[in-house]
PDB file of C-alpha atoms in Angstrom:
ATOM      1  CA  ALA A 214    -121.242 118.217  11.586  1.00 75.00           C
ATOM      2  CA  GLN A 215    -117.560 117.655  11.283  1.00 83.00           C
ATOM      3  CA  ARG A 216    -116.098 114.468  12.607  1.00 90.00           C
ATOM      4  CA  VAL A 217    -112.734 112.739  12.834  1.00 94.00           C
ATOM      5  CA  THR A 218    -112.642 108.959  12.987  1.00 95.00           C
ATOM      6  CA  GLN A 219    -109.709 106.829  13.992  1.00 96.00           C
ATOM      7  CA  PRO A 220    -111.004 103.263  13.774  1.00 96.00           C
ATOM      8  CA  GLU A 221    -108.131 101.552  15.565  1.00 95.00           C
ATOM      9  CA  LYS A 222    -107.621 101.981  19.295  1.00 94.00           C
ATOM     10  CA  LEU A 223    -104.416  99.994  19.264  1.00 96.00           C
ATOM     11  CA  LEU A 224    -101.933  99.139  16.567  1.00 97.00           C
ATOM     12  CA  SER A 225     -99.112  96.799  17.465  1.00 97.00           C
ATOM     13  CA  VAL A 226     -96.239  96.156  15.065  1.00 97.00           C
ATOM     14  CA  PHE A 227     -92.700  94.883  15.204  1.00 97.00           C
ATOM     15  CA  LYS A 228     -89.692  97.121  14.785  1.00 97.00           C
ATOM     16  CA  GLY A 229     -88.927  97.669  11.113  1.00 97.00           C
ATOM     17  CA  ALA A 230     -92.459  96.909   9.958  1.00 98.00           C
ATOM     18  CA  PRO A 231     -94.518  99.465   8.026  1.00 97.00           C
ATOM     19  CA  VAL A 232     -97.104 101.466   9.920  1.00 97.00           C
ATOM     20  CA  GLU A 233    -100.357 103.023   8.798  1.00 98.00           C
ATOM     21  CA  LEU A 234    -102.584 104.816  11.267  1.00 98.00           C
ATOM     22  CA  LYS A 235    -105.967 105.473   9.766  1.00 98.00           C
ATOM     23  CA  CYS A 236    -107.890 108.722   9.938  1.00 97.00           C
ATOM     24  CA  ASN A 237    -111.106 109.593   8.148  1.00 96.00           C
ATOM     25  CA  TYR A 238    -112.915 112.867   8.392  1.00 94.00           C
ATOM     26  CA  SER A 239    -116.187 114.497   7.506  1.00 91.00           C
ATOM     27  CA  TYR A 240    -116.081 118.220   6.789  1.00 85.00           C
ATOM     28  CA  SER A 241    -117.953 120.528   4.483  1.00 78.00           C
ATOM     29  CA  GLY A 242    -115.361 122.665   2.798  1.00 76.00           C
ATOM     30  CA  SER A 243    -111.633 122.493   2.318  1.00 77.00           C
ATOM     31  CA  PRO A 244    -110.191 120.769   5.372  1.00 82.00           C
ATOM     32  CA  GLU A 245    -106.925 121.399   7.125  1.00 85.00           C
ATOM     33  CA  LEU A 246    -105.765 118.307   8.968  1.00 90.00           C
ATOM     34  CA  PHE A 247    -103.180 117.613  11.632  1.00 92.00           C
ATOM     35  CA  TRP A 248    -101.578 114.665  13.326  1.00 95.00           C
ATOM     36  CA  TYR A 249    -100.604 115.137  16.960  1.00 95.00           C
ATOM     37  CA  VAL A 250     -98.525 112.720  19.009  1.00 95.00           C
ATOM     38  CA  GLN A 251     -98.346 112.167  22.742  1.00 93.00           C
ATOM     39  CA  TYR A 252     -95.367 110.224  24.028  1.00 93.00           C
ATOM     40  CA  SER A 253     -95.530 108.682  27.474  1.00 89.00           C
ATOM     41  CA  ARG A 254     -95.638 111.340  30.193  1.00 84.00           C
ATOM     42  CA  GLN A 255     -95.267 114.168  27.679  1.00 88.00           C
ATOM     43  CA  ARG A 256     -97.557 116.824  26.349  1.00 90.00           C
ATOM     44  CA  LEU A 257     -99.451 116.608  23.104  1.00 92.00           C
ATOM     45  CA  GLN A 258     -97.290 117.906  20.270  1.00 91.00           C
ATOM     46  CA  LEU A 259     -97.746 118.512  16.587  1.00 91.00           C
ATOM     47  CA  LEU A 260     -96.362 115.816  14.317  1.00 94.00           C
ATOM     48  CA  LEU A 261     -97.656 116.795  10.887  1.00 91.00           C
ATOM     49  CA  ARG A 262     -99.971 119.226   9.171  1.00 88.00           C
ATOM     50  CA  HIS A 263    -101.134 118.428   5.692  1.00 83.00           C
ATOM     51  CA  ILE A 264    -100.523 121.853   4.187  1.00 77.00           C
ATOM     52  CA  SER A 265     -96.792 121.629   4.886  1.00 77.00           C
ATOM     53  CA  ARG A 266     -96.469 118.310   3.065  1.00 74.00           C
ATOM     54  CA  GLU A 267     -93.340 117.447   4.998  1.00 79.00           C
ATOM     55  CA  SER A 268     -91.992 114.287   6.579  1.00 82.00           C
ATOM     56  CA  ILE A 269     -91.360 114.365  10.299  1.00 86.00           C
ATOM     57  CA  LYS A 270     -89.504 111.517  12.021  1.00 91.00           C
ATOM     58  CA  GLY A 271     -90.093 109.486   8.885  1.00 92.00           C
ATOM     59  CA  PHE A 272     -93.864 109.912   9.028  1.00 95.00           C
ATOM     60  CA  THR A 273     -95.911 111.190   6.115  1.00 94.00           C
ATOM     61  CA  ALA A 274     -99.609 111.755   5.594  1.00 94.00           C
ATOM     62  CA  ASP A 275    -101.452 112.530   2.394  1.00 89.00           C
ATOM     63  CA  LEU A 276    -104.842 114.146   2.254  1.00 90.00           C
ATOM     64  CA  ASN A 277    -107.178 112.129   0.032  1.00 91.00           C
ATOM     65  CA  LYS A 278    -110.279 114.211  -0.510  1.00 89.00           C
ATOM     66  CA  GLY A 279    -111.986 111.494  -2.529  1.00 91.00           C
ATOM     67  CA  GLU A 280    -111.746 109.048   0.338  1.00 92.00           C
ATOM     68  CA  THR A 281    -111.861 111.783   3.005  1.00 93.00           C
ATOM     69  CA  SER A 282    -108.803 110.272   4.610  1.00 94.00           C
ATOM     70  CA  PHE A 283    -105.535 111.489   6.093  1.00 95.00           C
ATOM     71  CA  HIS A 284    -103.736 108.296   7.021  1.00 97.00           C
ATOM     72  CA  LEU A 285    -100.375 108.501   8.781  1.00 97.00           C
ATOM     73  CA  LYS A 286     -97.658 106.282   7.396  1.00 96.00           C
ATOM     74  CA  LYS A 287     -94.108 105.273   8.143  1.00 97.00           C
ATOM     75  CA  PRO A 288     -92.242 102.631   6.153  1.00 97.00           C
ATOM     76  CA  PHE A 289     -90.132 101.279   9.017  1.00 97.00           C
ATOM     77  CA  ALA A 290     -91.364 101.617  12.578  1.00 97.00           C
ATOM     78  CA  GLN A 291     -88.969 102.299  15.428  1.00 97.00           C
ATOM     79  CA  GLU A 292     -89.466 101.515  19.110  1.00 97.00           C
ATOM     80  CA  GLU A 293     -89.354 105.212  19.936  1.00 96.00           C
ATOM     81  CA  ASP A 294     -92.439 105.705  17.763  1.00 97.00           C
ATOM     82  CA  SER A 295     -94.546 104.047  20.445  1.00 97.00           C
ATOM     83  CA  ALA A 296     -97.046 106.693  21.520  1.00 97.00           C
ATOM     84  CA  MET A 297    -100.622 107.863  21.256  1.00 95.00           C
ATOM     85  CA  TYR A 298    -101.495 109.454  17.918  1.00 97.00           C
ATOM     86  CA  TYR A 299    -104.399 111.811  17.343  1.00 96.00           C
ATOM     87  CA  CYS A 300    -105.792 113.047  14.060  1.00 96.00           C
ATOM     88  CA  ALA A 301    -107.373 116.505  14.316  1.00 94.00           C
ATOM     89  CA  LEU A 302    -109.368 118.993  12.313  1.00 90.00           C
ATOM     90  CA  PRO A 303    -109.919 122.699  13.076  1.00 87.00           C
ATOM     91  CA  ARG A 304    -113.488 123.602  13.875  1.00 82.00           C
ATOM     92  CA  GLY A 305    -115.438 126.217  11.981  1.00 70.00           C
ATOM     93  CA  ALA A 306    -114.451 128.494   9.172  1.00 57.00           C
ATOM     94  CA  MET A 307    -112.315 131.094  10.921  1.00 56.00           C
ATOM     95  CA  ASP A 308    -108.585 131.577  10.728  1.00 55.00           C
ATOM     96  CA  THR A 309    -106.811 128.496  12.034  1.00 54.00           C
ATOM     97  CA  GLY A 310    -105.400 130.248  15.072  1.00 55.00           C
ATOM     98  CA  ARG A 311    -108.813 131.133  16.360  1.00 64.00           C
ATOM     99  CA  ARG A 312    -110.248 127.682  16.012  1.00 81.00           C
ATOM    100  CA  ALA A 313    -110.233 124.837  18.451  1.00 88.00           C
ATOM    101  CA  LEU A 314    -109.597 121.321  17.244  1.00 90.00           C
ATOM    102  CA  THR A 315    -111.851 118.342  16.846  1.00 91.00           C
ATOM    103  CA  PHE A 316    -109.842 115.263  17.719  1.00 94.00           C
ATOM    104  CA  GLY A 317    -110.227 111.662  16.732  1.00 95.00           C
ATOM    105  CA  SER A 318    -110.361 109.116  19.514  1.00 94.00           C
ATOM    106  CA  GLY A 319    -106.680 108.333  19.109  1.00 95.00           C
ATOM    107  CA  THR A 320    -104.659 105.265  18.207  1.00 97.00           C
ATOM    108  CA  ARG A 321    -102.026 103.813  20.465  1.00 96.00           C
ATOM    109  CA  LEU A 322     -99.053 102.590  18.477  1.00 98.00           C
ATOM    110  CA  GLN A 323     -96.940  99.922  20.109  1.00 98.00           C
ATOM    111  CA  VAL A 324     -93.694  99.048  18.368  1.00 98.00           C
ATOM    112  CA  GLN A 325     -92.266  95.843  19.703  1.00 96.00           C
ATOM    113  CA  PRO A 326     -88.568  94.951  19.507  1.00 95.00           C
TER     114      PRO A 326
ATOM    115  CA  GLY B 114     -90.155 127.209  20.505  1.00 67.00           C
ATOM    116  CA  ALA B 115     -93.475 128.362  21.827  1.00 72.00           C
ATOM    117  CA  VAL B 116     -94.300 127.040  25.276  1.00 90.00           C
ATOM    118  CA  VAL B 117     -97.585 126.743  27.061  1.00 94.00           C
ATOM    119  CA  SER B 118     -97.286 126.177  30.790  1.00 94.00           C
ATOM    120  CA  GLN B 119    -100.070 124.694  32.865  1.00 96.00           C
ATOM    121  CA  HIS B 120    -100.237 124.654  36.644  1.00 96.00           C
ATOM    122  CA  PRO B 121    -100.769 122.671  38.749  1.00 96.00           C
ATOM    123  CA  SER B 122    -100.032 119.367  37.097  1.00 95.00           C
ATOM    124  CA  ARG B 123    -101.945 117.353  39.664  1.00 96.00           C
ATOM    125  CA  VAL B 124    -104.670 118.207  42.152  1.00 96.00           C
ATOM    126  CA  ILE B 125    -106.335 115.939  44.664  1.00 96.00           C
ATOM    127  CA  CYS B 126    -109.012 117.496  46.813  1.00 94.00           C
ATOM    128  CA  LYS B 127    -112.261 116.904  48.635  1.00 95.00           C
ATOM    129  CA  SER B 128    -115.680 117.160  47.100  1.00 96.00           C
ATOM    130  CA  GLY B 129    -117.051 120.696  47.286  1.00 96.00           C
ATOM    131  CA  THR B 130    -113.688 122.376  46.850  1.00 95.00           C
ATOM    132  CA  SER B 131    -113.106 124.908  44.082  1.00 96.00           C
ATOM    133  CA  VAL B 132    -109.972 124.354  42.047  1.00 97.00           C
ATOM    134  CA  LYS B 133    -108.151 126.870  39.873  1.00 97.00           C
ATOM    135  CA  ILE B 134    -105.990 125.797  36.950  1.00 97.00           C
ATOM    136  CA  GLU B 135    -103.672 128.261  35.221  1.00 97.00           C
ATOM    137  CA  CYS B 136    -102.593 128.244  31.593  1.00 96.00           C
ATOM    138  CA  ARG B 137     -99.770 130.562  30.589  1.00 95.00           C
ATOM    139  CA  SER B 138     -98.161 131.299  27.267  1.00 93.00           C
ATOM    140  CA  LEU B 139     -94.531 131.777  28.260  1.00 92.00           C
ATOM    141  CA  ASP B 140     -92.980 133.429  25.234  1.00 89.00           C
ATOM    142  CA  PHE B 141     -95.873 134.671  23.163  1.00 90.00           C
ATOM    143  CA  GLN B 142     -99.155 136.483  23.526  1.00 90.00           C
ATOM    144  CA  ALA B 143    -102.415 134.615  23.068  1.00 88.00           C
ATOM    145  CA  THR B 144    -105.705 136.419  22.612  1.00 88.00           C
ATOM    146  CA  THR B 145    -107.372 133.035  22.399  1.00 90.00           C
ATOM    147  CA  MET B 146    -106.747 129.926  24.450  1.00 93.00           C
ATOM    148  CA  PHE B 147    -108.652 126.673  24.467  1.00 95.00           C
ATOM    149  CA  TRP B 148    -109.614 124.373  27.303  1.00 97.00           C
ATOM    150  CA  TYR B 149    -110.082 120.671  26.683  1.00 96.00           C
ATOM    151  CA  ARG B 150    -111.098 117.786  28.876  1.00 96.00           C
ATOM    152  CA  GLN B 151    -109.917 114.230  28.463  1.00 91.00           C
ATOM    153  CA  PHE B 152    -111.472 111.247  30.190  1.00 85.00           C
ATOM    154  CA  PRO B 153    -109.424 108.049  30.618  1.00 81.00           C
ATOM    155  CA  LYS B 154    -108.813 106.280  27.330  1.00 77.00           C
ATOM    156  CA  LYS B 155    -110.910 108.897  25.524  1.00 81.00           C
ATOM    157  CA  SER B 156    -110.109 111.728  23.189  1.00 87.00           C
ATOM    158  CA  LEU B 157    -109.816 115.401  23.990  1.00 91.00           C
ATOM    159  CA  MET B 158    -113.113 117.247  24.018  1.00 93.00           C
ATOM    160  CA  LEU B 159    -113.297 121.017  23.749  1.00 94.00           C
ATOM    161  CA  MET B 160    -114.876 122.634  26.782  1.00 95.00           C
ATOM    162  CA  ALA B 161    -114.536 126.315  25.992  1.00 95.00           C
ATOM    163  CA  THR B 162    -112.660 128.982  24.108  1.00 93.00           C
ATOM    164  CA  SER B 163    -111.087 131.601  26.333  1.00 92.00           C
ATOM    165  CA  ASN B 164    -110.978 135.109  24.867  1.00 88.00           C
ATOM    166  CA  GLU B 165    -108.762 137.842  26.289  1.00 88.00           C
ATOM    167  CA  GLY B 166    -110.846 140.756  27.490  1.00 85.00           C
ATOM    168  CA  SER B 167    -114.206 139.165  26.798  1.00 87.00           C
ATOM    169  CA  LYS B 168    -116.397 136.287  27.872  1.00 90.00           C
ATOM    170  CA  ALA B 169    -115.434 132.727  27.171  1.00 92.00           C
ATOM    171  CA  THR B 170    -117.378 130.706  24.634  1.00 92.00           C
ATOM    172  CA  TYR B 171    -118.593 127.420  26.058  1.00 94.00           C
ATOM    173  CA  GLU B 172    -119.407 124.241  24.194  1.00 93.00           C
ATOM    174  CA  GLN B 173    -122.860 122.795  24.411  1.00 92.00           C
ATOM    175  CA  GLY B 174    -123.355 120.861  27.597  1.00 93.00           C
ATOM    176  CA  VAL B 175    -120.550 122.600  29.491  1.00 95.00           C
ATOM    177  CA  GLU B 176    -121.860 124.548  32.481  1.00 94.00           C
ATOM    178  CA  LYS B 177    -120.366 128.018  32.473  1.00 93.00           C
ATOM    179  CA  ASP B 178    -121.194 128.517  36.148  1.00 94.00           C
ATOM    180  CA  LYS B 179    -119.393 125.314  36.971  1.00 96.00           C
ATOM    181  CA  PHE B 180    -116.310 125.936  34.880  1.00 97.00           C
ATOM    182  CA  LEU B 181    -115.368 129.577  35.246  1.00 96.00           C
ATOM    183  CA  ILE B 182    -112.884 130.919  32.739  1.00 95.00           C
ATOM    184  CA  ASN B 183    -110.986 134.175  33.111  1.00 92.00           C
ATOM    185  CA  HIS B 184    -108.597 135.428  30.438  1.00 91.00           C
ATOM    186  CA  ALA B 185    -107.350 138.552  32.164  1.00 84.00           C
ATOM    187  CA  SER B 186    -104.150 139.064  30.212  1.00 91.00           C
ATOM    188  CA  LEU B 187    -102.600 138.111  26.903  1.00 91.00           C
ATOM    189  CA  THR B 188    -100.533 135.396  28.555  1.00 93.00           C
ATOM    190  CA  LEU B 189    -102.842 133.900  31.166  1.00 95.00           C
ATOM    191  CA  SER B 190    -106.139 132.059  31.173  1.00 95.00           C
ATOM    192  CA  THR B 191    -107.546 130.383  34.254  1.00 96.00           C
ATOM    193  CA  LEU B 192    -110.136 127.644  34.598  1.00 97.00           C
ATOM    194  CA  THR B 193    -111.857 127.361  37.960  1.00 97.00           C
ATOM    195  CA  VAL B 194    -113.843 124.227  38.666  1.00 97.00           C
ATOM    196  CA  THR B 195    -116.324 125.420  41.264  1.00 96.00           C
ATOM    197  CA  SER B 196    -117.632 123.125  43.990  1.00 96.00           C
ATOM    198  CA  ALA B 197    -115.965 120.159  42.348  1.00 95.00           C
ATOM    199  CA  HIS B 198    -117.498 116.714  42.628  1.00 95.00           C
ATOM    200  CA  PRO B 199    -116.088 113.276  41.799  1.00 95.00           C
ATOM    201  CA  GLU B 200    -117.611 113.371  38.318  1.00 94.00           C
ATOM    202  CA  ASP B 201    -115.430 116.396  37.566  1.00 95.00           C
ATOM    203  CA  SER B 202    -112.336 114.235  37.962  1.00 95.00           C
ATOM    204  CA  SER B 203    -110.561 114.328  34.645  1.00 94.00           C
ATOM    205  CA  PHE B 204    -107.520 115.508  32.753  1.00 95.00           C
ATOM    206  CA  TYR B 205    -107.776 119.171  31.747  1.00 97.00           C
ATOM    207  CA  ILE B 206    -105.559 120.515  28.977  1.00 96.00           C
ATOM    208  CA  CYS B 207    -105.155 124.018  27.598  1.00 96.00           C
ATOM    209  CA  SER B 208    -103.722 125.161  24.303  1.00 95.00           C
ATOM    210  CA  ALA B 209    -102.842 128.363  22.507  1.00 92.00           C
ATOM    211  CA  VAL B 210    -101.650 129.457  19.086  1.00 85.00           C
ATOM    212  CA  PRO B 211     -98.542 131.669  18.892  1.00 82.00           C
ATOM    213  CA  GLY B 212     -99.295 134.755  16.872  1.00 77.00           C
ATOM    214  CA  GLY B 213    -102.792 133.508  16.237  1.00 71.00           C
ATOM    215  CA  ARG B 214    -101.567 131.496  13.278  1.00 73.00           C
ATOM    216  CA  GLY B 215    -100.433 127.963  12.798  1.00 74.00           C
ATOM    217  CA  PRO B 216    -100.808 124.883  14.936  1.00 81.00           C
ATOM    218  CA  GLN B 217    -101.833 124.827  18.551  1.00 87.00           C
ATOM    219  CA  HIS B 218     -99.366 124.330  21.367  1.00 90.00           C
ATOM    220  CA  PHE B 219    -100.556 122.370  24.349  1.00 94.00           C
ATOM    221  CA  GLY B 220     -99.856 122.534  28.042  1.00 95.00           C
ATOM    222  CA  ASP B 221     -98.846 119.464  30.019  1.00 93.00           C
ATOM    223  CA  GLY B 222    -102.339 119.095  31.390  1.00 95.00           C
ATOM    224  CA  THR B 223    -103.763 119.012  34.907  1.00 96.00           C
ATOM    225  CA  ARG B 224    -105.005 115.804  36.421  1.00 95.00           C
ATOM    226  CA  LEU B 225    -107.860 116.614  38.765  1.00 96.00           C
ATOM    227  CA  SER B 226    -109.012 114.001  41.259  1.00 96.00           C
ATOM    228  CA  ILE B 227    -111.979 114.773  43.483  1.00 95.00           C
ATOM    229  CA  LEU B 228    -112.446 112.468  46.443  1.00 93.00           C
TER     230      LEU B 228
END
């Protein structure tokens, strides 16, 4: 069964410090992974998807199939990065649009001034 | 960008009441929508997949007679929590994929509180 694990419930760093939010997955096949972010009082929104290999708001994430990881990184955290971050994996083998997501338990990032 | 609207955002009602939650795709058509449930400090858990013009697909352990889903049009799915009880209190979130491809877009969620 597929699974997404985010081992840290809370990550607290100071402004300007590097950030790494961990995500490990178990999936039989070629995975497609996402990071979603939920700012306070806002809806869940897409931050990154691994197939696009882009940097959004300074965040990057690299899929490491050997370690089955998709850690989210940012070299210098900003206060506005404080939010809840979820790693997610589409379920099943159908086209992405027809598949629901399996979410990790989420990590709350707190960036202190 | 693509917008998913969810209504109402907050419901407080007595035990035994049935509650309907609407999920609308405002600027795109969605043959498939998803309903999730999120308990406090927990992750989102898929409840069911709503399919336009056909029956919803429920996840194991989710009572289909308790959580009625109707996807009557390409822009609207509704979730009705029938005879709600305090244990049904939760945060319910819907999502849809514009054009059936790409990432999911989420509604704002509905916080349901059953007294």
